[in-house]
């Protein structure tokens, strides 16, 4: 009988007996979120090329929706996207899934399950500032829902093309599909929100005790279904929104040509 | 008094924290007795946690015709009329109330469409009768009782094994044990003791039972002078897993058949048609176990020596909802998807009908101050237990034994501990450490299990049983030499096993001797040399008692209740038709 | 049949080391089978807990190759072949001996949770949809793997201010029981330390009963606490309607 090893250790960054690639997932999440963050900042900073109007199309980048320019005619010394983007940013930052993702990959708290954390930090969880603010997630949800309505408007609008005479006609361009995909995934993400799940029915203890409760149970079940896949929707919608902006931007810049399918 | 060892004093101590022990302790403490609950494992891990299918109670939620009378009749028919009638009566009458009480304590059973406790069909029960929670009913039961108990102020002593009951003259006055964690000894002083230590499964090689089922209560009671009854009846559950080897014996709940599962041999025949055309797959366990055994023996078994049990004709989501742990058990341990393929199953030693003989109403044994409840008692089940009747037994008689003990403690004089008994008990445990060249307890255990499996299993006969008697005597001699080969007193399973062997040997001997005496086949006891019912034995139980010159085995008439004779006759007439 | 090497932590609170054992393995064997074989043939005094061998009792928790697992549910053929299997006790609880740890803290926590208390007017008519949530939580077998892996306990050692996922599950089962009358939200917010959980989901990852601990228990409880203590609109509405605080968040 050979003998190996010593007394068990714990504490200290990365200390673990795990032998699988536990670091892979936090690393991918870190890279994914960082890449998106950098792109989104850049795109918001631009303040132009967010609207594609050639060939009668009307594609608005989701980063710039609603179009405050058109709506209120405001002129700012900086891109108006910053007036909008804090909402989805706050929504995602306080989302229960993203919290898990960035606590793990940015704060290493913990980096992965049964893996050690950096030593000597004072851990306060979500009980103290700043993370106590996570409790206001539902307010971001309310705001994000308003934005979602605006995105739905944009998506529907993108299916109508203006002919030279100024008349609107139904049509389908690749860009319309991109915007539709964007708003569908965003809806799937938003409607799977844990706060929504609570508000529509989760807060009840009895689902059958009144007619209202029975209806709310149905809603709750629906939200629960989406909620099961909240993490995938979070990523798909993140990708979709970034891609939608990129698509509109490239078209608007003339780098890419939108194709009318119908 | 010199208190050399850690000592605790209570009105009542309950040994065993399965369903029976917990229910007893709750009742005791509710009646104002200072109560201790002692168990070998952590709280909530007792065998009861593994019970799957359900608890039998004539609630009549699903089949409105059901009543305690039918439940009583079914239990007696299942037990081949050897049951203690009064126990069977109390059991059938009180089970519904005990189940409702669990619900009021927070248990969450599966529901009927109109919001009541749902009940499912089970072998031998005329109506759909088993209240259940998927296939984890035991967990629900134990967790509910556990939470009720700890918040009621019961003192719990976990991972403490009792090795001896202490006596003050005729009466029991406490118990001696050791802490598994430290190996230190501990003395419990009490006015009354309730035994609720569960079964004896570890005497057999293929068993659904855990390491705890070493018949401690049977042996403790026997050594304290209590009578044991019906020890020859060991239930082989027809459906245990047969593959892979590591999980051989692991239970496949009868609920699989309750939900429509079908048994087939390797020819694809639904062979229960031959053995019990009326009840088919849901016949009583003794019949089904023998049927499978016979099919395998005659060459119609499955590849790993069992038969096939198929539920895949039911819809996959239904199976996953109703039998979730079976689904996972097969998926993870045997790579079998039960929603698509049949399972392979074979008989496994599961439950002992026999045990300490108690008074039906109070759970009192024949020793003053000693009470018992649950699987370690005998009587309610007779020659064969119906599925689901154990969990209800735990609740009904756990409560009664608890009340009986509390009531006794109320009027009993303070206990006096005899220090020499304590020293003897301590000496026995220490003794395992100073046996140079000690024999290996694990090896002895394997030999014991093989002996019981091969010579006192499903089918028995004179020559096997006499051989078993001789082998057990030999094992008994060898047991005097087992000892600790390695390690100290702290959490040393090898040491613990040395003592457990002692208990298993007592139980094995009781089983074999009773089996030898019962010259007939009845319920779970099948003699190849006496394949028929015998009139005399149909009226007699076998009682075992420790005498100065060893184990005494004798027949005793079945305990009947005059008012119930019409009910029993009605059932007999119906079944012979 | 083949031979595999197991490296098992042996020792007690004063220290210990990994000891290697060679075990003949058969098809379908689980880690607990190997431990039993070592116990039977090579180390009679190897301490480990087990009962059911069927993932029903939650006794055999340990860390296999660094991952918290039930030993009776961990198939050897699911572990990398040709590599040593390393088994160590749960890290978050004090060692007793070998693979056995002192989990008594959990039992003390459980005692602090007010038990089920039915409403006086309870009808006991409950539909399946009303009990589904509680039933999921009541599947818990108290293996304490979630308690072991939770970094609040494991890394930050906050046993005095944090009940841990197992007991959030338990509180959820009571709080969402249609017939229960008690209000455990103040307990959750304060003594139980729900706010210390940062929903990083390791508990859910290890739960052998597949309980969605975070999504179905912890997050809904956090939302109920928000209703009561943080959401200004809810608080205002309660003021206007003159409802008692205990009506928020269920009950
Ligand atoms: C897999 C399986 C499934 C089953 N399914 C069902 C079912 O669906 N329906 C049904 O009705 N029945 C079922 N049964 C049978 C039923 O579960 C048992 O008969 C019943 O749980 C026994 O309960 P008990 O309280 O008597 O003892 P147990 O639950 O076995 O508890 C024994 C207690 O005694 C303690 N103990 C033992 N010896 C000592 C000692 N020396 N010192 C201190 N403490 C000691 C143990 O630690 C334990 O706490 C099933 C059994 C098995 C094995
Ligand atoms: S989700 Fe919360 S309770 Fe679960 S492991 Fe993470 S911090 Fe602990
Ligand atoms: S919640 Fe899951 S992981 Fe936690 S103790 Fe219960 S069964 Fe184990
Ligand atoms: S929880 Fe993710 S959006 Fe609300
Ligand atoms: S032994 Fe019961 S869970 Fe593993």
XYZ file of N, CA, C and O in Angstrom, chain C residues 53-212:
640
model
N -27.760 2.290 -0.227
C -27.099 1.898 -1.471
C -27.969 2.198 -2.680
O -27.804 1.583 -3.727
N -28.907 3.063 -2.540
C -29.819 3.325 -3.651
C -30.132 4.801 -3.780
O -31.171 5.171 -4.298
N -29.247 5.651 -3.277
C -29.452 7.098 -3.386
C -30.767 7.544 -2.750
O -31.443 8.421 -3.250
N -31.141 6.907 -1.662
C -32.400 7.266 -1.024
C -32.224 7.831 0.374
O -33.150 8.400 0.927
N -31.065 7.594 0.989
C -30.954 7.988 2.388
C -30.007 9.169 2.577
O -30.038 9.840 3.591
N -29.129 9.402 1.605
C -28.217 10.533 1.726
C -27.142 10.363 2.774
O -26.695 11.333 3.379
N -26.693 9.138 3.005
C -25.653 8.923 4.009
C -24.246 8.961 3.425
O -23.300 9.317 4.102
N -24.097 8.512 2.174
C -22.751 8.182 1.676
C -22.089 9.334 0.946
O -21.293 9.111 0.041
N -22.394 10.556 1.340
C -21.805 11.708 0.669
C -20.295 11.763 0.866
O -19.803 11.547 1.967
N -19.588 12.072 -0.203
C -18.143 12.246 -0.138
C -17.720 13.033 -1.376
O -18.569 13.407 -2.190
N -16.422 13.274 -1.505
C -15.954 13.976 -2.693
C -15.110 13.023 -3.522
O -14.072 12.563 -3.080
N -15.618 12.721 -4.700
C -14.946 11.780 -5.592
C -14.264 12.585 -6.695
O -14.932 13.321 -7.407
N -12.976 12.442 -6.795
C -12.189 13.266 -7.719
C -12.542 14.744 -7.554
O -12.668 15.481 -8.529
N -12.731 15.143 -6.322
C -12.971 16.551 -6.029
C -14.400 17.007 -6.205
O -14.721 18.150 -5.949
N -15.292 16.119 -6.654
C -16.683 16.541 -6.847
C -17.562 15.907 -5.783
O -17.490 14.706 -5.557
N -18.392 16.725 -5.156
C -19.284 16.197 -4.126
C -20.299 15.231 -4.743
O -21.017 15.611 -5.663
N -20.337 14.017 -4.272
C -21.196 12.992 -4.862
C -21.733 12.058 -3.798
O -21.153 11.922 -2.724
N -22.800 11.323 -4.180
C -23.181 10.157 -3.385
C -22.326 9.006 -3.901
O -22.322 8.726 -5.097
N -21.646 8.326 -3.015
C -20.776 7.242 -3.479
C -21.579 6.105 -4.095
O -21.119 5.408 -4.982
N -22.816 5.905 -3.593
C -23.593 4.780 -4.099
C -24.194 5.069 -5.452
O -24.818 4.219 -6.067
N -24.053 6.281 -5.934
C -24.659 6.638 -7.200
C -23.590 6.962 -8.234
O -23.901 7.346 -9.357
N -22.334 6.824 -7.854
C -21.262 7.187 -8.756
C -20.670 5.935 -9.378
O -19.952 5.183 -8.715
N -21.003 5.706 -10.621
C -20.504 4.512 -11.300
C -19.020 4.669 -11.605
O -18.571 5.729 -12.028
N -18.280 3.573 -11.436
C -16.853 3.640 -11.736
C -16.613 3.853 -13.217
O -15.673 4.537 -13.611
N -17.495 3.275 -14.042
C -17.249 3.436 -15.480
C -17.561 4.850 -15.968
O -17.310 5.169 -17.125
N -18.100 5.685 -15.061
C -18.330 7.075 -15.452
C -17.132 7.948 -15.091
O -17.106 9.128 -15.398
N -16.155 7.372 -14.409
C -14.967 8.135 -14.038
C -13.869 7.826 -15.052
O -13.845 6.744 -15.619
N -12.975 8.786 -15.262
C -11.951 8.567 -16.286
C -11.195 7.238 -16.067
O -10.676 6.990 -14.983
N -11.191 6.403 -17.088
C -10.541 5.091 -16.986
C -9.030 5.284 -16.912
O -8.487 6.246 -17.433
N -8.386 4.361 -16.234
C -6.939 4.405 -16.202
C -6.399 5.418 -15.219
O -5.200 5.493 -14.975
N -7.319 6.211 -14.648
C -6.842 7.165 -13.655
C -7.199 6.685 -12.265
O -8.186 5.978 -12.075
N -6.436 7.113 -11.287
C -6.729 6.795 -9.909
C -8.036 7.488 -9.501
O -8.331 8.587 -9.957
N -8.814 6.821 -8.664
C -10.030 7.448 -8.152
C -9.719 7.992 -6.769
O -9.277 7.260 -5.895
N -9.921 9.283 -6.605
C -9.547 9.889 -5.331
C -10.793 10.217 -4.524
O -11.695 10.898 -5.016
N -10.846 9.712 -3.310
C -12.037 9.891 -2.486
C -11.674 10.585 -1.188
O -10.791 10.128 -0.449
N -12.344 11.678 -0.916
C -12.075 12.391 0.329
C -13.393 12.763 1.002
O -14.429 12.801 0.356
N -13.354 13.021 2.299
C -14.598 13.361 3.005
C -15.083 14.761 2.613
O -14.339 15.530 2.016
N -16.324 15.073 2.971
C -16.852 16.412 2.765
C -15.923 17.408 3.449
O -15.465 17.185 4.560
N -15.671 18.526 2.782
C -14.671 19.468 3.283
C -15.236 20.520 4.220
O -14.493 21.181 4.927
N -16.549 20.681 4.195
C -17.135 21.807 4.908
C -17.452 21.473 6.366
O -17.711 22.347 7.166
N -17.427 20.194 6.691
C -17.775 19.797 8.053
C -16.569 19.178 8.742
O -15.697 18.626 8.088
N -16.528 19.301 10.074
C -15.372 18.763 10.797
C -15.224 17.250 10.577
O -16.211 16.528 10.554
N -14.006 16.829 10.425
C -13.731 15.403 10.216
C -13.962 14.637 11.518
O -13.572 15.091 12.591
N -14.585 13.473 11.405
C -14.575 12.553 12.538
C -13.491 11.522 12.266
O -12.480 11.472 12.955
N -13.715 10.751 11.239
C -12.674 9.806 10.853
C -12.844 9.401 9.391
O -13.967 9.211 8.928
N -11.766 9.243 8.687
C -11.776 8.813 7.288
C -12.817 9.599 6.465
O -12.677 10.789 6.324
N -13.856 8.888 6.018
C -14.836 9.564 5.169
C -16.025 10.087 5.964
O -16.997 10.570 5.385
N -15.963 9.987 7.268
C -17.096 10.390 8.095
C -16.859 11.785 8.673
O -15.820 12.049 9.266
N -17.843 12.662 8.459
C -17.714 14.012 9.007
C -18.846 14.297 9.990
O -19.861 13.616 9.997
N -18.637 15.319 10.764
C -19.615 15.690 11.776
C -20.612 16.671 11.165
O -20.315 17.844 10.994
N -21.796 16.176 10.833
C -22.793 17.022 10.176
C -23.841 17.527 11.168
O -24.905 17.999 10.762
N -23.548 17.460 12.446
C -24.579 17.775 13.438
C -25.048 19.231 13.355
O -26.175 19.540 13.729
N -24.175 20.110 12.835
C -24.590 21.513 12.676
C -25.904 21.599 11.900
O -26.786 22.400 12.222
N -26.042 20.776 10.886
C -27.263 20.806 10.075
C -28.502 20.511 10.907
O -29.557 21.099 10.703
N -28.371 19.583 11.820
C -29.520 19.236 12.651
C -29.873 20.389 13.590
O -31.037 20.616 13.900
N -28.843 21.115 14.019
C -29.127 22.275 14.876
C -29.862 23.355 14.093
O -30.784 23.986 14.607
N -29.445 23.549 12.857
C -30.122 24.554 12.036
C -31.584 24.183 11.864
O -32.479 25.017 12.013
N -31.821 22.920 11.572
C -33.191 22.482 11.330
C -34.098 22.825 12.512
O -35.254 23.191 12.341
N -33.546 22.714 13.688
C -34.344 22.998 14.887
C -34.778 24.447 14.973
O -35.733 24.790 15.661
N -34.051 25.334 14.291
C -34.382 26.753 14.377
C -35.525 27.129 13.442
O -35.990 28.268 13.457
N -35.924 26.218 12.584
C -36.983 26.541 11.622
C -38.331 26.156 12.205
O -38.564 24.994 12.500
N -39.217 27.138 12.399
C -40.529 26.800 12.960
C -41.206 25.764 12.072
O -41.296 25.961 10.862
N -41.668 24.667 12.650
C -42.227 23.593 11.840
C -43.583 23.961 11.271
O -44.141 25.015 11.565
N -44.101 23.038 10.475
C -45.406 23.180 9.856
C -46.464 23.521 10.900
O -46.551 22.879 11.937
N -47.260 24.540 10.622
C -48.345 24.906 11.538
C -49.577 25.170 10.708
O -49.695 26.216 10.065
N -50.506 24.217 10.647
C -51.662 24.370 9.766
C -52.538 25.544 10.174
O -52.652 25.878 11.351
N -53.146 26.142 9.163
C -54.126 27.195 9.446
C -55.269 26.595 10.242
O -55.638 25.447 10.024
N -55.865 27.376 11.121
C -56.975 26.818 11.906
C -58.129 26.386 11.012
O -58.848 25.445 11.325
N -58.284 27.051 9.873
C -59.420 26.736 9.006
C -59.032 25.788 7.872
O -59.729 25.690 6.876
N -57.880 25.111 8.025
C -57.386 24.287 6.915
C -58.422 23.244 6.506
O -58.971 22.533 7.334
N -58.681 23.169 5.196
C -59.697 22.230 4.707
C -59.051 20.903 4.320
O -59.723 19.901 4.216
N -57.762 20.910 4.074
C -57.015 19.738 3.628
C -57.399 19.282 2.244
O -56.999 18.226 1.807
N -58.182 20.097 1.564
C -58.395 19.816 0.148
C -57.288 20.544 -0.611
O -57.207 21.760 -0.581
N -56.410 19.757 -1.205
C -55.307 20.360 -1.956
C -55.219 19.631 -3.280
O -55.252 18.406 -3.308
N -55.112 20.361 -4.359
C -54.958 19.710 -5.650
C -53.480 19.407 -5.893
O -52.602 19.993 -5.266
N -53.248 18.506 -6.833
C -51.867 18.156 -7.149
C -51.057 19.407 -7.491
O -49.917 19.551 -7.071
N -51.670 20.332 -8.236
C -50.908 21.518 -8.625
C -50.527 22.377 -7.418
O -49.552 23.114 -7.464
N -51.280 22.262 -6.332
C -50.957 23.041 -5.134
C -49.774 22.455 -4.374
O -49.107 23.147 -3.620
N -49.577 21.168 -4.533
C -48.536 20.522 -3.725
C -47.282 20.198 -4.524
O -46.274 19.790 -3.949
N -47.330 20.392 -5.835
C -46.154 20.041 -6.635
C -44.873 20.696 -6.141
O -43.833 20.059 -6.049
N -44.967 21.984 -5.813
C -43.746 22.675 -5.397
C -43.214 22.079 -4.102
O -42.037 21.733 -3.997
N -44.084 21.925 -3.116
C -43.635 21.365 -1.836
C -43.082 19.956 -2.041
O -42.081 19.574 -1.439
N -43.718 19.191 -2.924
C -43.236 17.822 -3.132
C -41.830 17.796 -3.706
O -41.027 16.947 -3.340
N -41.540 18.728 -4.594
C -40.171 18.749 -5.117
C -39.185 18.971 -3.963
O -38.167 18.291 -3.855
N -39.516 19.889 -3.095
C -38.578 20.195 -2.013
C -38.489 19.049 -1.021
O -37.458 18.821 -0.407
N -39.580 18.350 -0.867
C -39.588 17.269 0.116
C -38.900 16.021 -0.394
O -38.788 15.034 0.336
N -38.422 16.049 -1.627
C -37.604 14.943 -2.118
C -36.236 14.920 -1.446
O -35.494 13.955 -1.581
N -35.895 16.008 -0.772
C -34.542 16.129 -0.216
C -34.213 14.961 0.704
O -34.978 14.607 1.590
N -33.056 14.344 0.472
C -32.654 13.200 1.292
C -31.611 13.591 2.334
O -30.990 12.730 2.954
N -31.418 14.890 2.504
C -30.460 15.384 3.505
C -29.088 14.751 3.367
O -28.507 14.261 4.328
N -28.579 14.773 2.148
C -27.218 14.278 1.941
C -26.220 15.372 2.301
O -25.038 15.117 2.455
N -26.689 16.601 2.383
C -25.873 17.758 2.731
C -24.753 18.042 1.731
O -23.802 18.744 2.041
N -24.881 17.491 0.537
C -23.899 17.819 -0.500
C -23.987 19.295 -0.861
O -22.980 19.944 -1.106
N -25.226 19.821 -0.867
C -25.377 21.234 -1.206
C -24.754 22.110 -0.128
O -24.118 23.111 -0.421
N -24.932 21.715 1.109
C -24.336 22.480 2.209
C -22.808 22.438 2.087
O -22.112 23.398 2.357
N -22.321 21.284 1.680
C -20.885 21.093 1.560
C -20.291 21.947 0.443
O -19.203 22.496 0.573
N -21.013 22.079 -0.655
C -20.421 22.758 -1.805
C -20.653 24.266 -1.757
O -19.925 25.028 -2.375
N -21.658 24.695 -1.016
C -22.001 26.120 -1.015
C -20.825 26.945 -0.503
O -20.357 26.752 0.616
N -20.374 27.888 -1.305
C -19.148 28.611 -0.943
C -19.336 29.488 0.290
O -18.374 29.827 0.949
N -20.570 29.863 0.581
C -20.798 30.684 1.782
C -20.375 29.882 3.023
O -19.846 30.428 3.993
N -20.584 28.584 2.977
C -20.199 27.741 4.099
C -18.788 27.197 3.909
O -17.971 27.177 4.827
N -18.501 26.765 2.698
C -17.250 26.083 2.429
C -16.047 27.031 2.467
O -15.048 26.756 3.110
N -16.196 28.179 1.813
C -15.068 29.093 1.708
C -15.126 30.183 2.772
O -14.114 30.575 3.318
N -16.358 30.683 2.998
C -16.458 31.843 3.887
C -16.835 31.454 5.305
O -16.909 32.318 6.175
N -17.110 30.179 5.515
C -17.379 29.641 6.850
C -18.364 30.492 7.663
O -18.073 30.906 8.765
N -19.548 30.710 7.084
C -20.535 31.538 7.767
C -21.613 30.692 8.442
O -22.788 31.007 8.356
N -21.212 29.639 9.075
C -22.217 28.757 9.665
C -23.088 29.477 10.692
O -24.218 29.094 10.931
N -22.561 30.546 11.299
C -23.353 31.196 12.331
C -24.390 32.155 11.772
O -25.309 32.555 12.464
N -24.259 32.535 10.480
C -25.238 33.501 9.960
C -25.983 32.995 8.741
O -26.695 33.739 8.088
N -25.804 31.751 8.389
C -26.335 31.271 7.111
C -26.829 29.844 7.280
O -26.095 28.981 7.732
N -28.108 29.617 6.920
C -28.670 28.275 7.088
C -28.239 27.306 5.992
O -28.216 26.106 6.193
N -27.946 27.832 4.811
C -27.516 26.964 3.708
C -28.673 26.466 2.858
O -29.828 26.459 3.283
N -28.351 26.044 1.619
C -29.385 25.681 0.644
C -30.359 24.618 1.139
O -31.564 24.722 0.891
N -29.863 23.595 1.824
C -30.773 22.553 2.290
C -31.932 23.157 3.079
O -33.069 22.746 2.960
N -31.612 24.157 3.878
C -32.672 24.668 4.741
C -33.485 25.769 4.080
O -34.603 26.058 4.506
N -32.964 26.330 3.001
C -33.839 27.188 2.194
C -34.883 26.312 1.502
O -36.041 26.690 1.368
N -34.430 25.153 1.086
C -35.369 24.206 0.483
C -36.444 23.826 1.495
O -37.639 23.790 1.194
N -36.018 23.590 2.698
C -36.985 23.200 3.717
C -37.966 24.339 4.016
O -39.169 24.134 4.090
N -37.418 25.534 4.163
C -38.294 26.671 4.441
C -39.247 26.879 3.274
O -40.433 27.141 3.470
N -38.745 26.721 2.053
C -39.620 26.893 0.893
C -40.766 25.887 0.941
O -41.906 26.218 0.636
N -40.471 24.666 1.341
C -41.530 23.649 1.363
C -42.608 24.014 2.372
O -43.780 23.698 2.181
N -42.224 24.677 3.435
C -43.215 25.100 4.430
C -43.933 26.359 3.971
O -45.149 26.486 4.064
N -43.152 27.293 3.473
C -43.696 28.595 3.106
C -44.689 28.470 1.954
O -45.640 29.223 1.887
N -44.464 27.506 1.062
C -45.362 27.372 -0.094
C -46.417 26.285 0.141
O -47.139 25.927 -0.777
N -46.485 25.747 1.330
C -47.505 24.748 1.635
C -48.844 25.471 1.758
O -48.979 26.409 2.542
N -49.841 25.039 0.981
C -51.096 25.790 0.977
C -51.794 25.857 2.339
O -52.626 26.738 2.550
N -51.493 24.943 3.239
C -52.224 24.925 4.505
C -51.419 25.522 5.660
O -51.870 25.539 6.790
N -50.232 25.980 5.381
C -49.395 26.465 6.474
C -49.767 27.905 6.829
O -50.212 28.674 5.985
N -49.579 28.248 8.100
C -50.023 29.575 8.543
C -48.891 30.480 9.000
O -49.111 31.634 9.299
N -47.680 29.966 9.087
C -46.618 30.776 9.688
C -45.914 31.650 8.656
O -45.901 31.364 7.478
N -45.298 32.684 9.167
C -44.567 33.618 8.330
C -43.084 33.482 8.676
O -42.668 33.813 9.774
N -42.318 32.972 7.739
C -40.898 32.761 8.033
C -39.998 33.746 7.299
O -38.796 33.542 7.211
N -40.592 34.823 6.752
C -39.767 35.755 5.988
C -38.774 36.532 6.858
O -37.626 36.701 6.470
N -39.184 37.009 8.037
C -38.179 37.688 8.870
C -37.014 36.755 9.203
O -35.854 37.156 9.138
N -37.334 35.522 9.487
C -36.279 34.541 9.772
C -35.346 34.413 8.573
O -34.123 34.440 8.705
N -35.944 34.307 7.394
C -35.143 34.141 6.176
C -34.206 35.317 5.973
O -33.034 35.148 5.671
N -34.756 36.521 6.135
C -33.952 37.705 5.853
C -32.850 37.873 6.896
O -31.723 38.204 6.561
N -33.182 37.591 8.131
C -32.209 37.879 9.175
C -31.376 36.672 9.557
O -30.286 36.474 9.052
N -31.933 35.828 10.412
C -31.131 34.740 10.953
C -30.631 33.752 9.897
O -29.512 33.274 9.967
N -31.504 33.449 8.920
C -31.123 32.436 7.940
C -30.135 32.962 6.911
O -29.482 32.190 6.219
N -30.028 34.288 6.803
C -29.018 34.871 5.931
C -29.236 34.623 4.452
O -28.272 34.429 3.708
N -30.494 34.655 4.015
C -30.773 34.397 2.603
C -29.967 35.324 1.696
O -29.518 34.934 0.625
N -29.760 36.568 2.158
C -29.033 37.544 1.349
C -27.574 37.188 1.125
O -26.920 37.753 0.252
N -27.056 36.251 1.902
C -25.659 35.875 1.688
C -25.499 34.971 0.474
O -24.406 34.843 -0.081
N -26.574 34.342 0.090
C -26.519 33.478 -1.100
C -26.400 34.366 -2.319
O -27.176 35.299 -2.488
N -25.433 34.107 -3.162
C -25.325 34.897 -4.393
C -25.707 34.060 -5.608
O -25.169 34.224 -6.690
N -26.636 33.146 -5.378
C -27.275 32.356 -6.441
C -26.305 31.832 -7.485
O -26.610 31.798 -8.668
N -25.161 31.395 -7.061
C -24.187 30.864 -8.013
C -24.428 29.393 -8.315
O -23.668 28.773 -9.046
N -25.467 28.811 -7.714
C -26.024 27.552 -8.196
C -25.195 26.285 -8.012
O -25.498 25.262 -8.624
N -24.161 26.312 -7.211
C -23.416 25.076 -7.012
C -24.279 24.042 -6.293
O -24.169 22.845 -6.534
N -25.156 24.530 -5.417
C -26.037 23.604 -4.708
C -26.866 22.812 -5.697
O -26.983 21.589 -5.602
N -27.434 23.517 -6.680
C -28.269 22.847 -7.667
C -27.445 21.851 -8.479
O -27.911 20.760 -8.796
N -26.201 22.218 -8.782
C -25.358 21.324 -9.573
C -25.108 19.992 -8.884
O -24.989 18.972 -9.536
N -24.998 19.998 -7.562
C -24.633 18.743 -6.900
C -25.824 17.949 -6.384
O -25.666 16.797 -6.002
N -27.016 18.541 -6.363
C -28.121 17.857 -5.698
C -28.454 16.534 -6.385
O -28.844 16.514 -7.552
N -28.315 15.421 -5.680
C -28.562 14.125 -6.308
C -30.033 13.888 -6.571
O -30.400 12.994 -7.325
N -30.898 14.666 -5.953
C -32.330 14.503 -6.153
C -32.852 15.439 -7.236
O -34.063 15.544 -7.420
N -31.938 16.111 -7.907
C -32.336 17.039 -8.961
C -33.352 18.076 -8.500
O -34.260 18.443 -9.255
N -33.245 18.508 -7.296
C -34.110 19.593 -6.847
C -33.535 20.883 -7.432
O -32.335 21.118 -7.344
N -34.393 21.685 -8.041
C -33.912 22.956 -8.586
C -33.815 23.933 -7.423
O -34.673 24.801 -7.251
